[in-house]
XYZ file of C-alpha atoms in Angstrom:
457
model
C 42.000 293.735 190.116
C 39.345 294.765 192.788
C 38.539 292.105 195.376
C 35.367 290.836 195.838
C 33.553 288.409 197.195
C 29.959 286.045 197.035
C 27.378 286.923 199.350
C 25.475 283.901 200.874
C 22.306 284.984 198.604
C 24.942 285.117 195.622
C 25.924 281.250 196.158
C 21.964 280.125 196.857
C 21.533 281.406 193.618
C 24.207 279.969 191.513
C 23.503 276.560 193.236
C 19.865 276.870 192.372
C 21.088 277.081 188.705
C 22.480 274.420 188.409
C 20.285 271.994 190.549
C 22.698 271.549 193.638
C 21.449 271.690 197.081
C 24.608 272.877 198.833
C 28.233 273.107 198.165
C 29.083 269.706 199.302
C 27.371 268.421 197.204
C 29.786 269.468 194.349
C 32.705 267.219 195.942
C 30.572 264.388 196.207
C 32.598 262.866 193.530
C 35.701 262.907 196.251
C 36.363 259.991 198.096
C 36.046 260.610 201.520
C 39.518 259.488 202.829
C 40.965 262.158 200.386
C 38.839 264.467 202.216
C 40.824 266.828 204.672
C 38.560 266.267 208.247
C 39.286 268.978 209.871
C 40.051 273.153 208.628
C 42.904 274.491 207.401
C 45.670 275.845 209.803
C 45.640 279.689 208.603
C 45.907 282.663 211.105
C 42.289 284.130 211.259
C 40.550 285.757 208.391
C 41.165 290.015 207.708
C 39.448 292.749 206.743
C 39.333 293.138 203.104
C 41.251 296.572 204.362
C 43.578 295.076 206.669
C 44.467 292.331 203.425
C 44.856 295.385 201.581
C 47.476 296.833 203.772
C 49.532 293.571 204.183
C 49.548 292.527 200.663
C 50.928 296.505 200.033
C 53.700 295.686 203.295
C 54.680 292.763 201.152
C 54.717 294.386 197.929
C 56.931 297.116 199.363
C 59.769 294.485 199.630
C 60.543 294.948 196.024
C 62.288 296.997 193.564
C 60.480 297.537 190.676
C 62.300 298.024 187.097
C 60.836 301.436 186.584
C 61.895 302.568 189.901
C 65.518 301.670 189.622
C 67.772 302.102 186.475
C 67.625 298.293 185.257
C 70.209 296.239 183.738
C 68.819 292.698 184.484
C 68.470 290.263 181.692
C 68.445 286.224 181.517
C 64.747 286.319 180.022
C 63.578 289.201 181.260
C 64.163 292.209 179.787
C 63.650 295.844 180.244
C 62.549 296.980 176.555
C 60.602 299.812 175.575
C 56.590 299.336 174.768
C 55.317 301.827 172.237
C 52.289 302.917 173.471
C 50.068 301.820 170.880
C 50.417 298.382 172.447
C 48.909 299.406 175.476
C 46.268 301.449 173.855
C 45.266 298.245 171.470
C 46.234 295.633 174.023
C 43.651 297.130 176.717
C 40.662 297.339 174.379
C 37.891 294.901 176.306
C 36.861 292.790 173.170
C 41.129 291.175 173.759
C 41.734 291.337 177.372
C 38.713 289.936 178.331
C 38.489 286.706 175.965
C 40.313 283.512 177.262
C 41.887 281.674 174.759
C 38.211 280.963 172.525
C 37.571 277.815 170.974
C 36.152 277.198 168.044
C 32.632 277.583 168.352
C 33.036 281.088 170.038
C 36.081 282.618 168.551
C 35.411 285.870 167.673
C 36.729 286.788 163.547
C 38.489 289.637 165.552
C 40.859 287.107 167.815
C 41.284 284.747 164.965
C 42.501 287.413 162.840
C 45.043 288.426 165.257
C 46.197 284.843 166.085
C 46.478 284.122 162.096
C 48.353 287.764 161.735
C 50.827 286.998 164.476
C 51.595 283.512 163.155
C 52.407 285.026 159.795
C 54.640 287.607 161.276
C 56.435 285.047 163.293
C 56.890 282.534 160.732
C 58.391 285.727 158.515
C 60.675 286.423 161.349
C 61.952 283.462 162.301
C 62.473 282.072 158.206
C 60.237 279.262 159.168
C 57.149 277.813 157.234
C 54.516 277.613 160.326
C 54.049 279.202 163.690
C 51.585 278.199 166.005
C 49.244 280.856 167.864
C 51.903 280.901 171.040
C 52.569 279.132 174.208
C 53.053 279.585 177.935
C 56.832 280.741 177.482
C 59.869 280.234 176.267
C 61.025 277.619 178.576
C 57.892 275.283 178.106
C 58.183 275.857 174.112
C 61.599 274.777 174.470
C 60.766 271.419 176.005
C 57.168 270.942 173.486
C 60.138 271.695 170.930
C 62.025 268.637 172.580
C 59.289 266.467 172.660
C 58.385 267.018 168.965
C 61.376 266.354 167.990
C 61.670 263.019 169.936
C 58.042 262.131 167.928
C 59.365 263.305 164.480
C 62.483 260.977 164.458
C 61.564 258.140 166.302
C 64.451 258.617 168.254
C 64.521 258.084 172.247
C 68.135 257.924 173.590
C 68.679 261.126 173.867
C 68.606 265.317 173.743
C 71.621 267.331 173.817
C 71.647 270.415 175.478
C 74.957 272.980 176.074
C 75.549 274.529 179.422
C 75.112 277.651 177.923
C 71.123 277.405 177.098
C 69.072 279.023 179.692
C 69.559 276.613 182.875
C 65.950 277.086 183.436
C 65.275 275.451 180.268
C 67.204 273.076 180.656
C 65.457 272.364 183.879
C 61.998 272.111 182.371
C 63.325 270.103 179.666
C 64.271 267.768 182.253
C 61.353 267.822 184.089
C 59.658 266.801 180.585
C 62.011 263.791 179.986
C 61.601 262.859 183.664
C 59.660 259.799 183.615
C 60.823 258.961 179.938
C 63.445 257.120 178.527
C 65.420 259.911 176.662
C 68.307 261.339 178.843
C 68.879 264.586 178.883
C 72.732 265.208 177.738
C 74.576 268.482 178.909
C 77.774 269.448 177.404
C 79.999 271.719 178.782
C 81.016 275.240 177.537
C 83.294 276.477 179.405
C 84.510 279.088 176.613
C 81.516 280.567 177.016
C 79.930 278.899 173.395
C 79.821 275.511 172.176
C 82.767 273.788 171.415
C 82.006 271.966 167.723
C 84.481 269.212 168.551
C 82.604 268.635 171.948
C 79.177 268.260 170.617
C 79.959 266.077 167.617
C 81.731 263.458 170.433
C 78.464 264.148 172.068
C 76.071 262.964 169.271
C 74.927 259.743 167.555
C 72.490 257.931 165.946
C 69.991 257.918 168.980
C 70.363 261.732 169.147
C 66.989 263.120 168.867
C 67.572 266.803 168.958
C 70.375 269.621 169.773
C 69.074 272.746 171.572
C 70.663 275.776 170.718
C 70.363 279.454 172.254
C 71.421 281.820 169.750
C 72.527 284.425 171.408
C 73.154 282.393 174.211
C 72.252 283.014 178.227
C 75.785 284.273 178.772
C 74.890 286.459 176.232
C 77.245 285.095 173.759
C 77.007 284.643 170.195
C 76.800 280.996 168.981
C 78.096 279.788 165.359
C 74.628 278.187 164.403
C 76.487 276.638 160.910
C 78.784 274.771 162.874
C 75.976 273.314 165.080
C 73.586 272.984 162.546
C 76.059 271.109 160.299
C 76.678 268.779 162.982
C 72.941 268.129 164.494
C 71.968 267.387 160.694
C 74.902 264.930 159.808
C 73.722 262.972 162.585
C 69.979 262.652 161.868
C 68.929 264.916 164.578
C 66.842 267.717 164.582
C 68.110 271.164 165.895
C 66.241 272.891 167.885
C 67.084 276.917 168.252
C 65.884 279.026 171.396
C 66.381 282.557 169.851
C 65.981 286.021 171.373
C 63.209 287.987 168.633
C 64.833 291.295 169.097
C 68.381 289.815 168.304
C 67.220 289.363 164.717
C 67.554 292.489 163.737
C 71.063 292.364 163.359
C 71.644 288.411 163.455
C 70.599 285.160 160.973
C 66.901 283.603 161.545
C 66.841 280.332 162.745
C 65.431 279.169 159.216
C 68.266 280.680 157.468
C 70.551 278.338 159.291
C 68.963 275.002 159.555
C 66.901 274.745 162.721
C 64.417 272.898 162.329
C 62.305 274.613 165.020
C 62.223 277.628 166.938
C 61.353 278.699 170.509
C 61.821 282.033 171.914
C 60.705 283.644 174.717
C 58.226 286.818 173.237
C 57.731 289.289 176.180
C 60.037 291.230 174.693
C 57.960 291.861 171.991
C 55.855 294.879 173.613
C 55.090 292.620 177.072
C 56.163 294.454 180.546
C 59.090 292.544 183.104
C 56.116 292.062 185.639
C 58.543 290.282 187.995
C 58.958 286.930 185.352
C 55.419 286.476 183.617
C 52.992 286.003 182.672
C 55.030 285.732 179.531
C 54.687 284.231 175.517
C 56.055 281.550 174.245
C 56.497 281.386 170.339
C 57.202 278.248 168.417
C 57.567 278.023 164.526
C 58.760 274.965 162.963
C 59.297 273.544 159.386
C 56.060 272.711 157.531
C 57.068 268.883 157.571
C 56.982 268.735 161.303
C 53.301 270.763 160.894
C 51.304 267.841 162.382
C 53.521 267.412 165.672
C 53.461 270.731 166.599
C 51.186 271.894 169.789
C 48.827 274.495 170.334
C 46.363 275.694 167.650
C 47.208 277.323 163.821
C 44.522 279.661 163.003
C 43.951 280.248 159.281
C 42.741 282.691 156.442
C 39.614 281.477 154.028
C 36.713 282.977 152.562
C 32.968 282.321 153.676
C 30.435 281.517 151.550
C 29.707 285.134 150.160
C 33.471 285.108 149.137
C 34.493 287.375 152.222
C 37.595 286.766 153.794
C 37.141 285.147 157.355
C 39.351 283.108 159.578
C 39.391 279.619 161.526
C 40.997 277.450 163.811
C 42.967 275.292 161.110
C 43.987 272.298 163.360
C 44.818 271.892 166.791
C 46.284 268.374 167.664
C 44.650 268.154 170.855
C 43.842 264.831 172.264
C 40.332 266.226 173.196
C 39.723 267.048 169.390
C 41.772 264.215 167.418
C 42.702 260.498 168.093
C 45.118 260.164 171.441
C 47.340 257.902 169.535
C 47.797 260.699 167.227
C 47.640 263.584 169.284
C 50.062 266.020 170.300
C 50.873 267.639 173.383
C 47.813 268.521 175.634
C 48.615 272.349 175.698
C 45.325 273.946 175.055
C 46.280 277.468 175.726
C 47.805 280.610 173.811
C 48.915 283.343 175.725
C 46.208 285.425 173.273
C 46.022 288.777 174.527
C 49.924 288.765 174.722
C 50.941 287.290 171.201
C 47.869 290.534 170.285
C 50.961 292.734 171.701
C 53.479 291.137 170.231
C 51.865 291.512 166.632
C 51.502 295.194 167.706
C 54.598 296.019 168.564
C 56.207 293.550 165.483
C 53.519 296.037 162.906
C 54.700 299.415 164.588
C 58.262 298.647 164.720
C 58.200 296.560 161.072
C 61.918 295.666 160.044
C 63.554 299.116 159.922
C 62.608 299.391 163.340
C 63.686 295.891 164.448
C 67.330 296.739 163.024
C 67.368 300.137 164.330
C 66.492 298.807 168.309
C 68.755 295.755 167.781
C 71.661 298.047 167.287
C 71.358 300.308 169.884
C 71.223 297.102 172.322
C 74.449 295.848 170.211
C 76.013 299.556 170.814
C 75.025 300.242 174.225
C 75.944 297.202 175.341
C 79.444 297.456 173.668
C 80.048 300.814 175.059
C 78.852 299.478 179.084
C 80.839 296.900 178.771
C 84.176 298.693 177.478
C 83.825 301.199 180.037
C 83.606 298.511 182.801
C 86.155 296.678 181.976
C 88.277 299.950 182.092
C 87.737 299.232 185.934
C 90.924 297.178 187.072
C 88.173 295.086 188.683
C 86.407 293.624 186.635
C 87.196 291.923 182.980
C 84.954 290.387 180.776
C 84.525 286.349 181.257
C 84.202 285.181 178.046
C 86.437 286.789 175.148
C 83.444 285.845 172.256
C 81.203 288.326 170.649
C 77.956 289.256 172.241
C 74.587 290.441 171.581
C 72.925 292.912 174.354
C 74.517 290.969 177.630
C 77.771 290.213 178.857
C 79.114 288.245 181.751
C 81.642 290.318 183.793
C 84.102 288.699 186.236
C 84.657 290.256 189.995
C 88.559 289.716 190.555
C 87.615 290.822 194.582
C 84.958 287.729 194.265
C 82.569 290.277 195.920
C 79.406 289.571 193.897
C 76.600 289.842 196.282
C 77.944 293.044 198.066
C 78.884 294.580 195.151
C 75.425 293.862 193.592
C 73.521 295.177 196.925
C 75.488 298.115 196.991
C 74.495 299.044 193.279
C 70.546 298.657 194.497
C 71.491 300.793 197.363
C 72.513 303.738 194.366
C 69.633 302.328 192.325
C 70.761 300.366 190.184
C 70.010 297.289 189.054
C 73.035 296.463 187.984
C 72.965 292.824 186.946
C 72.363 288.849 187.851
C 74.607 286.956 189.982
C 75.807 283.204 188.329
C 76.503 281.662 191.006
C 72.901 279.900 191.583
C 73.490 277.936 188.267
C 77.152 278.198 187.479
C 79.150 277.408 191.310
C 82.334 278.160 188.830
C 81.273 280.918 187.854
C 80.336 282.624 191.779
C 82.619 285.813 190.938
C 80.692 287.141 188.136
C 77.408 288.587 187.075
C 75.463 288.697 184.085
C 74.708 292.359 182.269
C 72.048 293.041 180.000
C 71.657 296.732 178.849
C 68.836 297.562 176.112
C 67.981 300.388 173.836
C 66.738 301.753 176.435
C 69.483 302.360 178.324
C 70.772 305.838 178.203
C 74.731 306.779 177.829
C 74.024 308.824 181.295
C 72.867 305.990 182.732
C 75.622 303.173 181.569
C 78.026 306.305 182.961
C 76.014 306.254 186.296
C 76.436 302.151 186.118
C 80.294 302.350 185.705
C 80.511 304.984 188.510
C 78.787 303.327 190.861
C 80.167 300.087 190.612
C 83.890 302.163 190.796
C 82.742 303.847 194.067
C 81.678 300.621 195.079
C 85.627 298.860 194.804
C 86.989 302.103 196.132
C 84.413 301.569 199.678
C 84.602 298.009 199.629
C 88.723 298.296 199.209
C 89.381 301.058 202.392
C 90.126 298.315 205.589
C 87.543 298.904 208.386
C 88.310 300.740 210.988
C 87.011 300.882 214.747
């Protein structure tokens, strides 16, 4: 986006708009011991060229997906984008409109928002989807807090080490100042153990959160889990990955009660972590708690089909006692994508690209393993990542010395898992190319045969 600035005449004139004889004047309402009395301690101002050049220095520091072959996952993921997403997605009537309310929502957006809901709710098997959220992660915790309101219960929300650790972090920044703790259970098999969790829950158990497939990439059994959250009284909560249903059950179709997910991957770019989409679709009885806006289809008064916003349980539009979260935004122009790229790719499609990440995955993962270096870490099934385990412990070098080749060629655990220090995390889509997983596998070889020859002087 070009930079530019306000001229001194620029700011006379929006102050004389609106009445205000200077900018001060605007802070007024500040009390003056908030007030910072004296300037800011930043190195002098620069040329709008010489900001131009530094912010272009610092943006040289990183590697790009598209400029390195990229098998990086944990969210983010390098997917194709058909380019009828970009060619709808950049038409000026959607990228310029922020999130409309009511009064100025064009029919346009609020077909779109009420077209995307219905394709969500028929992807996920659920009754209702709202018009989307900030991202997965802060669905994940709305989905928490719903669930909390729905059954009245506030002892506690059970979450397995193997959802996202970033969720789970915003989940507990949710419950922070709340009385609900925030219960982790281990998995160190790589899934959830059913005889764990049901020690786990009882009657004060609001909610289980469940990532189907799960961070390590691992394929949960959603029955089991289900069966469990629901002989309890809790609600179960599913974090799902929308490209993974092409080949595995929807959330519906085994008992969660809501669904999160985080939607770039539906026809949204990497761009280094966001911004991204957060969908949430829930069961029709938990309609009322859920945040965000539901647009809607009616007819006007000439019998035309037209659309509203159907509810929004906003404390700015209903009673606070009765209101939901205070999320007022949908990530608009991105759930317009992801209803693109759902349309073009429709459910032949969504098999066909959720097999080749099931294949190609497979086939990288074999092939490493043929390495006497590295084995797989968990021995479950998995979707489009896998966790491979270093036996040299070499992580970091071995990582930097795929860059190096350029490759991306994975996500270290250590950060989030100190047990788990000697192995990365692989994610390899359909786009992926056998050439490249080959290129992957004989890096990472050359790599053990450098990193094994003793230095010499």
């Amino acid at each position: 986006m070009p930079y530019h600035y306000n001229t001194p005449e620029d700011k006379q004139a929006m102050l004389a708009a609106i009445g205000a004889e200077s900018v001060d004047v605007l802070f007024d309402a500040i009390p003056s011991e908030l007030k910072l009395d004296r300037p800011l301690d930043l190195p002098p101002a620069l040329s709008e060229m010489e900001l131009d050049q530094h912010m272009r220095e610092l943006a040289s520091h990183n590697t790009p997906a598209g400029e390195a072959v990229c098998f990086l996952g944990a969210g983010s993921y390098d997917h194709f984008i058909p380019a009828v997403v970009d060619t709808i997605g950049s038409r000026s009537e959607f990228y310029t409109s922020y999130t409309p309310y009511q009064a100025e929502a064009s029919q346009g957006n609020l077909q779109v928002m009420f077209e995307y809901q219905s394709l969500i709710s028929e992807l996920t098997g659920l009754d209702v989807s709202n018009a989307s959220l900030y991202d997965g992660a802060s669905a994940a915790a709305e989905a928490v807090l719903m669930a909390i309101s729905a059954t009245g219960r506030h002892g506690k929300v059970i979450v397995p080490e193997s959802l996202h650790p970033e969720y789970r972090a915003t989940i507990a920044t949710y419950l922070e100042n709340l009385e609900t703790d925030l219960v982790t259970i281990p998995t160190p098999g790589g899934v959830v153990d059913p005889e764990t969790l049901a020690e786990a829950i009882d009657e004060a158990t609001a909610a289980v959160v469940l990532q189907q497939p799960n961070f390590f990439g691992c394929v949960e059994d959603p029955d089991a889990v289900s069966k469990i959250a629901k002989g309890a009284g809790a609600l179960l909560i599913a974090a799902f990955d929308p490209l993974s249903l092409g080949v595995l059950k929807r959330p519906g179709d085994y008992g969660a009660n809501i669904a999160v997910a985080e939607g770039h991957t539906l026809g949204s770019p990497m761009a280094y972590g966001g911004p991204y989409l957060g969908i949430m679709a829930c069961e029709k009885s938990l309609v009322r708690r859920m945040p965000g806006r539901i647009a809607g289809q009616t007819v006007d008064r000439r019998g035309n089909t037209c659309y509203v916003l159907t509810m929004q349980t906003r404390e700015q539009h209903i009673r606070r006692e009765k209101a939901t979260s205070n999320v007022c935004t949908n990530q608009g122009l991105f759930a317009l994508r992801a209803t693109v790229y759902l349309a073009q790719l429709g459910p032949q499609g969504l098999r066909e690209t959720a097999s080749l990440c099931l294949q190609k995955s497979r086939y990288a993962a074999e092939q490493l393993c043929l390495l006497e270096r590295f084995s797989l870490a968990f021995d479950e099934p998995t979707f489009k990542e896998f966790v491979i385990r270093d036996t040299e412990n070499r992580v970091e070098e071995l990582l930097n010395f795929g860059l190096d080749k350029g490759y991306l060629a994975g996500l270290p655990l250590g950060r989030w898992y100190p047990e788990l220090a000697d192995c990365f995390l692989v994610a390899v889509t359909e786009k992926r190319t056998k050439a490249e997983i080959d290129g992957l596998v004989t890096t990472l070889a050359n790599a053990s045969t450098l990193t094994s020859i003793p230095a010499t002087a």
